[in-house]
Amino acid sequence: MEKGYIDEPVDKSIDLKKEIRRLCEEKNAIILAHYYTIGDIQDIADFVGDSLALARKATETNADIMVMCGVHFMAETCKLLSPDKIVLTPDLNAGCSLADSCKAEDLRKYKEEHPGYKVVSYVNTTAAVKALTDCVVTSGNAEKVINAFPKDEKIIFGPDYNLGNYINSVTGRNMLLWNGGCHVHEKFSVEEIIKLKKANPEALVMAHLECKAPVLAVADIKGSTATMLNYAKAHPEQKQYIVATEAGILHEMQRSCPEVEFIPVPPEVSEGSLGCSCNECEFMKMNTLQKIYNTLKYGWPSVEVDPVIAKDAVKPIEKMLSLC
């Protein structure tokens, strides 16, 4: 169990998907899965969504147990919103490079250096960082939330610099931006998109707001995973998209729009690298059917949040939900 997950072999004769659903029924459990998890997990989940949708679902469920298939901060968010429920995660090691870029002790020091500023944090943060935050946002509602603050409000925005920079540009704000980023989205480049656009001139370009400004500048559709998915569903006449985000979303895109071609943008390959064309988050891919089965079977790993931290950390999430 030191590994952060139960590494017990599963009998190969077992149909894992059926057994997972059986255990869910037996234990009154639900499976929440982010769009970036593998397709097999999305297929057996009770609910699939982006960060905001998953946060909302955590407040609505009557289940006794929630299995959060995503990354650690998402499981923490579920626990913050449902402290009396059991929150399980398939692998405690499924972290987030963006959340790791902003440590609570560093944010506390930065706040002390900038008195009078409100802190708006991206949901991709630890509970300890949320406890130092006035309001949380997602990529889908960040613009709306920031516009809810007075125009002259002094704001520290973090940890995603690219998202904050975009929100500054569309709101006319001058927020102080934390210098953090997602290791997957920061690898996308304009050059790779241009190559795909030349080969597929009828395709529209979709880009997540965690991408760098030059990538967003050439995108036709900019937004969260849900924004991109909903756009494709609402425009059946468009038959081809170039997609700059984590490749897991393509599973739901293809399921929802089977007649449409979704072309993933490969990350930029730097000189001297191994030339990996992978645009996947290795943390999201730590979630597997075997781990989900074992965590349901044994009720471990469970996610807990220090009650002292939780008392303050839940407030900015509730603030966000009240605004959106």
Coordinates of C-alpha atoms in Angstrom, one line a residue:
M1 CA 0.0 0.0 0.0
E2 CA 3.0 2.3 0.2
K3 CA 2.7 2.6 -3.6
G4 CA -0.4 4.8 -3.2
Y5 CA -2.7 2.2 -4.7
I6 CA -3.6 -1.5 -4.1
D7 CA -1.4 -3.5 -6.4
E8 CA -3.4 -6.8 -6.1
P9 CA -3.6 -8.8 -9.3
V10 CA -7.1 -9.4 -10.6
D11 CA -8.2 -12.7 -12.0
K12 CA -8.1 -12.3 -15.8
S13 CA -11.3 -14.2 -16.1
I14 CA -13.1 -11.4 -14.3
D15 CA -15.0 -8.9 -16.4
L16 CA -13.7 -5.8 -14.7
K17 CA -16.3 -3.4 -16.0
K18 CA -19.1 -5.6 -14.8
E19 CA -17.5 -6.2 -11.5
I20 CA -16.9 -2.5 -10.9
R21 CA -20.6 -1.8 -11.6
R22 CA -21.6 -4.7 -9.3
L23 CA -19.5 -3.2 -6.5
C24 CA -20.9 0.2 -7.1
E25 CA -24.5 -1.1 -6.7
E26 CA -23.5 -3.3 -3.7
K27 CA -21.8 -0.4 -1.9
N28 CA -24.0 2.5 -3.1
A29 CA -21.0 4.0 -4.8
I30 CA -20.6 6.2 -7.9
I31 CA -17.7 6.8 -10.2
L32 CA -16.8 10.3 -11.3
A33 CA -14.4 10.5 -14.2
H34 CA -12.7 13.5 -15.8
Y35 CA -12.6 13.8 -19.6
Y36 CA -8.9 13.1 -19.6
T37 CA -9.1 9.6 -18.2
I38 CA -8.9 6.6 -20.5
G39 CA -12.0 5.7 -22.6
D40 CA -12.7 2.5 -20.7
I41 CA -13.1 4.4 -17.5
Q42 CA -15.3 7.0 -19.0
D43 CA -17.5 4.2 -20.4
I44 CA -18.2 2.7 -16.9
A45 CA -18.5 6.0 -15.0
D46 CA -21.7 7.3 -13.6
F47 CA -20.7 10.8 -14.6
V48 CA -18.0 12.2 -16.9
G49 CA -17.2 15.9 -17.0
D50 CA -14.8 18.7 -16.5
S51 CA -13.7 20.2 -13.1
L52 CA -16.8 22.4 -12.6
A53 CA -19.2 19.6 -13.6
L54 CA -17.5 17.1 -11.3
A55 CA -17.6 19.7 -8.4
R56 CA -21.3 20.2 -8.9
K57 CA -22.0 16.5 -9.0
A58 CA -20.1 16.0 -5.7
T59 CA -22.7 18.2 -4.1
E60 CA -25.7 16.4 -5.6
T61 CA -25.1 12.7 -5.1
N62 CA -26.9 10.5 -2.6
A63 CA -24.2 7.9 -2.9
D64 CA -22.3 6.8 0.2
I65 CA -19.0 6.5 -1.7
M66 CA -17.5 8.6 -4.5
V67 CA -14.6 7.2 -6.6
M68 CA -12.9 10.2 -8.2
C69 CA -11.1 9.1 -11.3
G70 CA -8.9 12.1 -12.1
V71 CA -6.1 13.7 -10.1
H72 CA -5.7 14.3 -6.4
F73 CA -7.0 17.8 -6.1
M74 CA -10.3 16.7 -7.7
A75 CA -10.7 14.1 -5.0
E76 CA -9.9 16.7 -2.3
T77 CA -12.6 19.0 -3.8
C78 CA -15.1 16.2 -3.6
K79 CA -14.2 15.6 0.1
L80 CA -14.4 19.3 0.8
L81 CA -18.0 19.5 -0.6
S82 CA -19.1 16.2 0.9
P83 CA -17.2 15.8 4.2
D84 CA -19.5 13.1 5.5
K85 CA -19.1 10.8 2.4
I86 CA -16.3 8.4 1.7
V87 CA -14.1 9.7 -1.2
L88 CA -11.9 7.1 -2.9
T89 CA -9.2 7.7 -5.5
P90 CA -7.6 4.8 -7.5
D91 CA -4.1 6.1 -7.1
L92 CA -2.9 8.7 -4.5
N93 CA 0.1 9.4 -6.8
A94 CA -2.1 10.9 -9.5
G95 CA -1.0 14.5 -8.9
C96 CA -1.1 17.6 -11.1
S97 CA 1.9 19.6 -12.4
L98 CA -0.2 22.8 -12.3
A99 CA -1.2 22.3 -8.6
D100 CA 2.4 21.5 -7.8
S101 CA 3.5 24.8 -9.2
C102 CA 1.8 26.7 -6.4
K103 CA 2.7 25.7 -2.8
A104 CA 0.6 27.0 0.1
E105 CA 3.6 28.4 1.9
D106 CA 4.7 30.3 -1.2
L107 CA 1.2 31.7 -1.8
R108 CA 1.0 32.8 1.8
K109 CA 4.2 34.7 1.6
Y110 CA 3.1 36.3 -1.7
K111 CA -0.2 37.4 -0.1
E112 CA 1.8 39.0 2.7
E113 CA 3.9 40.9 0.2
H114 CA 0.7 42.2 -1.5
P115 CA -1.7 43.4 1.2
G116 CA -5.2 44.4 0.0
Y117 CA -5.3 41.9 -2.8
K118 CA -8.0 39.2 -3.3
V119 CA -6.8 35.8 -4.3
V120 CA -8.6 34.0 -7.1
S121 CA -7.3 30.4 -7.6
Y122 CA -7.8 28.0 -10.4
V123 CA -9.5 24.8 -9.2
N124 CA -6.3 22.9 -10.1
T125 CA -4.9 23.6 -6.6
T126 CA -4.5 21.8 -3.3
A127 CA -6.9 22.2 -0.4
A128 CA -4.2 24.1 1.4
V129 CA -4.0 26.7 -1.4
K130 CA -7.8 26.9 -1.6
A131 CA -7.8 27.7 2.1
L132 CA -5.8 30.9 1.3
T133 CA -8.1 31.8 -1.6
D134 CA -11.1 34.1 -1.8
C135 CA -12.7 32.4 -4.8
V136 CA -12.0 29.4 -7.0
V137 CA -12.5 29.4 -10.8
T138 CA -12.4 26.8 -13.6
S139 CA -11.4 27.5 -17.2
G140 CA -15.1 27.5 -18.1
N141 CA -16.2 30.1 -15.6
A142 CA -13.1 32.2 -14.9
E143 CA -14.2 35.2 -17.0
K144 CA -17.6 35.3 -15.4
V145 CA -16.2 35.0 -11.9
I146 CA -13.6 37.8 -12.5
N147 CA -16.2 40.1 -13.9
A148 CA -18.2 39.6 -10.7
F149 CA -15.5 41.5 -8.8
P150 CA -15.5 45.3 -8.9
K151 CA -13.4 46.7 -11.7
D152 CA -10.9 48.3 -9.3
E153 CA -10.5 45.1 -7.3
K154 CA -6.8 44.2 -6.8
I155 CA -6.5 40.5 -7.7
I156 CA -3.8 37.8 -7.5
F157 CA -4.6 35.1 -10.0
G158 CA -3.0 31.7 -9.9
P159 CA -1.5 29.3 -10.5
D160 CA -2.1 29.0 -14.3
Y161 CA -0.4 32.0 -16.0
N162 CA -1.8 31.3 -19.4
L163 CA -5.4 31.2 -18.2
G164 CA -4.8 34.4 -16.1
N165 CA -3.2 36.1 -19.1
Y166 CA -6.2 35.3 -21.3
I167 CA -8.7 36.5 -18.7
N168 CA -6.7 39.7 -18.3
S169 CA -7.0 40.2 -22.1
V170 CA -10.7 39.7 -22.4
T171 CA -11.7 41.6 -19.2
G172 CA -9.3 44.5 -19.3
R173 CA -8.0 43.6 -15.9
N174 CA -4.4 43.8 -14.7
M175 CA -4.4 40.9 -12.3
L176 CA -1.1 39.8 -10.8
L177 CA -0.4 36.4 -12.3
W178 CA 1.3 33.4 -10.6
N179 CA 3.8 31.8 -12.9
G180 CA 2.5 28.3 -13.1
G181 CA 1.4 26.0 -15.9
C182 CA 0.1 22.6 -17.1
H183 CA 3.0 20.5 -18.5
V184 CA 0.7 19.1 -21.2
H185 CA -0.9 22.3 -22.5
E186 CA 2.3 24.3 -22.4
K187 CA 3.8 21.9 -25.0
F188 CA 1.4 22.8 -27.8
S189 CA 2.9 25.1 -30.4
V190 CA 1.6 27.3 -33.2
E191 CA 4.0 25.5 -35.6
E192 CA 2.4 22.1 -35.0
I193 CA -1.1 23.6 -35.5
I194 CA -0.1 25.4 -38.7
K195 CA 1.2 22.0 -40.1
L196 CA -2.1 20.4 -39.3
K197 CA -4.1 23.3 -40.7
K198 CA -2.2 23.2 -44.0
A199 CA -3.0 19.5 -44.3
N200 CA -6.6 20.0 -43.2
P201 CA -7.7 23.5 -44.4
E202 CA -11.4 23.0 -43.6
A203 CA -10.7 22.1 -40.0
L204 CA -11.4 24.5 -37.1
V205 CA -8.9 24.8 -34.3
M206 CA -9.9 24.2 -30.7
A207 CA -7.6 25.2 -27.9
H208 CA -7.8 24.9 -24.1
L209 CA -7.3 28.1 -22.2
E210 CA -4.3 26.6 -20.4
C211 CA -2.4 26.8 -23.7
K212 CA 0.0 29.7 -24.4
A213 CA -1.2 33.0 -25.8
P214 CA 0.2 32.3 -29.4
V215 CA -1.7 29.1 -29.6
L216 CA -4.9 30.7 -28.4
A217 CA -4.4 33.5 -30.9
V218 CA -4.7 31.0 -33.8
A219 CA -7.6 29.1 -32.3
D220 CA -11.1 29.4 -33.6
I221 CA -12.7 28.0 -30.5
K222 CA -11.1 28.8 -27.1
G223 CA -12.3 27.4 -23.8
S224 CA -12.6 24.6 -21.4
T225 CA -13.0 20.9 -22.4
A226 CA -16.8 21.3 -21.9
T227 CA -16.8 24.4 -24.1
M228 CA -15.1 22.6 -26.9
L229 CA -17.3 19.5 -26.6
N230 CA -20.5 21.5 -26.6
Y231 CA -19.4 23.5 -29.6
A232 CA -18.8 20.4 -31.7
K233 CA -22.2 19.0 -30.6
A234 CA -24.0 22.3 -31.5
H235 CA -22.4 22.5 -35.0
P236 CA -23.0 19.1 -36.7
E237 CA -22.2 20.8 -40.1
Q238 CA -18.5 21.1 -39.1
K239 CA -16.9 17.8 -39.9
Q240 CA -13.3 18.4 -38.8
Y241 CA -11.5 19.9 -35.8
I242 CA -7.9 20.3 -34.8
V243 CA -7.8 19.9 -31.0
A244 CA -5.1 21.3 -28.7
T245 CA -5.8 19.8 -25.3
E246 CA -5.2 16.5 -23.5
A247 CA -6.2 13.7 -25.8
G248 CA -8.6 12.0 -23.4
I249 CA -11.4 14.4 -24.4
L250 CA -11.4 12.9 -27.9
H251 CA -13.1 9.8 -26.5
E252 CA -16.2 11.8 -25.5
M253 CA -16.0 14.0 -28.6
Q254 CA -16.0 11.0 -30.9
R255 CA -18.8 9.3 -28.9
S256 CA -20.9 12.5 -29.1
C257 CA -20.1 13.3 -32.7
P258 CA -19.3 10.0 -34.5
E259 CA -19.4 11.6 -38.0
V260 CA -16.8 14.2 -37.1
E261 CA -13.0 13.9 -37.3
F262 CA -11.1 15.2 -34.3
I263 CA -7.3 15.6 -34.9
P264 CA -5.1 15.9 -31.8
V265 CA -2.3 18.4 -31.9
P266 CA 1.0 16.7 -31.0
P267 CA 3.2 18.6 -28.5
E268 CA 6.2 20.5 -29.8
V269 CA 9.3 18.4 -29.8
S270 CA 12.4 20.2 -28.6
E271 CA 15.8 19.6 -29.9
G272 CA 17.5 16.7 -28.2
S273 CA 14.3 15.2 -26.9
L274 CA 13.2 11.7 -27.5
G275 CA 10.6 12.8 -30.0
C276 CA 7.6 11.7 -28.0
S277 CA 4.4 12.7 -29.8
C278 CA 2.2 12.1 -26.7
N279 CA -0.2 14.8 -25.6
E280 CA -1.5 12.9 -22.6
C281 CA -1.3 13.6 -18.9
E282 CA 0.5 10.7 -17.3
F283 CA -1.2 11.5 -14.0
M284 CA -4.7 11.1 -15.4
K285 CA -3.6 7.8 -17.0
M286 CA -2.6 6.4 -13.6
N287 CA -6.3 5.6 -13.2
T288 CA -7.0 2.1 -14.5
L289 CA -9.9 -0.4 -14.3
Q290 CA -7.8 -2.7 -12.1
K291 CA -7.1 0.1 -9.6
I292 CA -10.8 1.2 -9.5
Y293 CA -11.8 -2.4 -8.9
N294 CA -9.4 -2.8 -6.0
T295 CA -10.2 0.6 -4.4
L296 CA -13.9 -0.3 -4.5
K297 CA -13.3 -3.8 -3.2
Y298 CA -11.1 -2.7 -0.2
G299 CA -12.2 0.9 0.3
W300 CA -8.7 2.3 -0.1
P301 CA -7.1 4.7 -0.9
S302 CA -9.5 7.2 0.7
V303 CA -8.9 11.0 0.6
E304 CA -9.0 13.0 3.8
V305 CA -8.5 16.8 4.3
D306 CA -7.3 18.3 7.6
P307 CA -10.5 19.8 9.2
V308 CA -8.7 23.0 10.0
I309 CA -7.7 23.4 6.3
A310 CA -11.1 22.2 5.1
K311 CA -13.0 24.8 7.0
D312 CA -11.4 27.6 4.9
A313 CA -10.8 25.6 1.7
V314 CA -14.5 24.9 1.1
K315 CA -15.5 28.6 1.2
P316 CA -13.9 29.7 -2.1
I317 CA -15.5 26.6 -3.8
E318 CA -18.9 27.5 -2.5
K319 CA -18.3 31.1 -3.6
M320 CA -17.7 29.9 -7.1
L321 CA -20.7 27.7 -7.2
S322 CA -22.9 30.5 -6.0
L323 CA -21.7 32.7 -8.8
C324 CA -22.0 30.0 -11.5

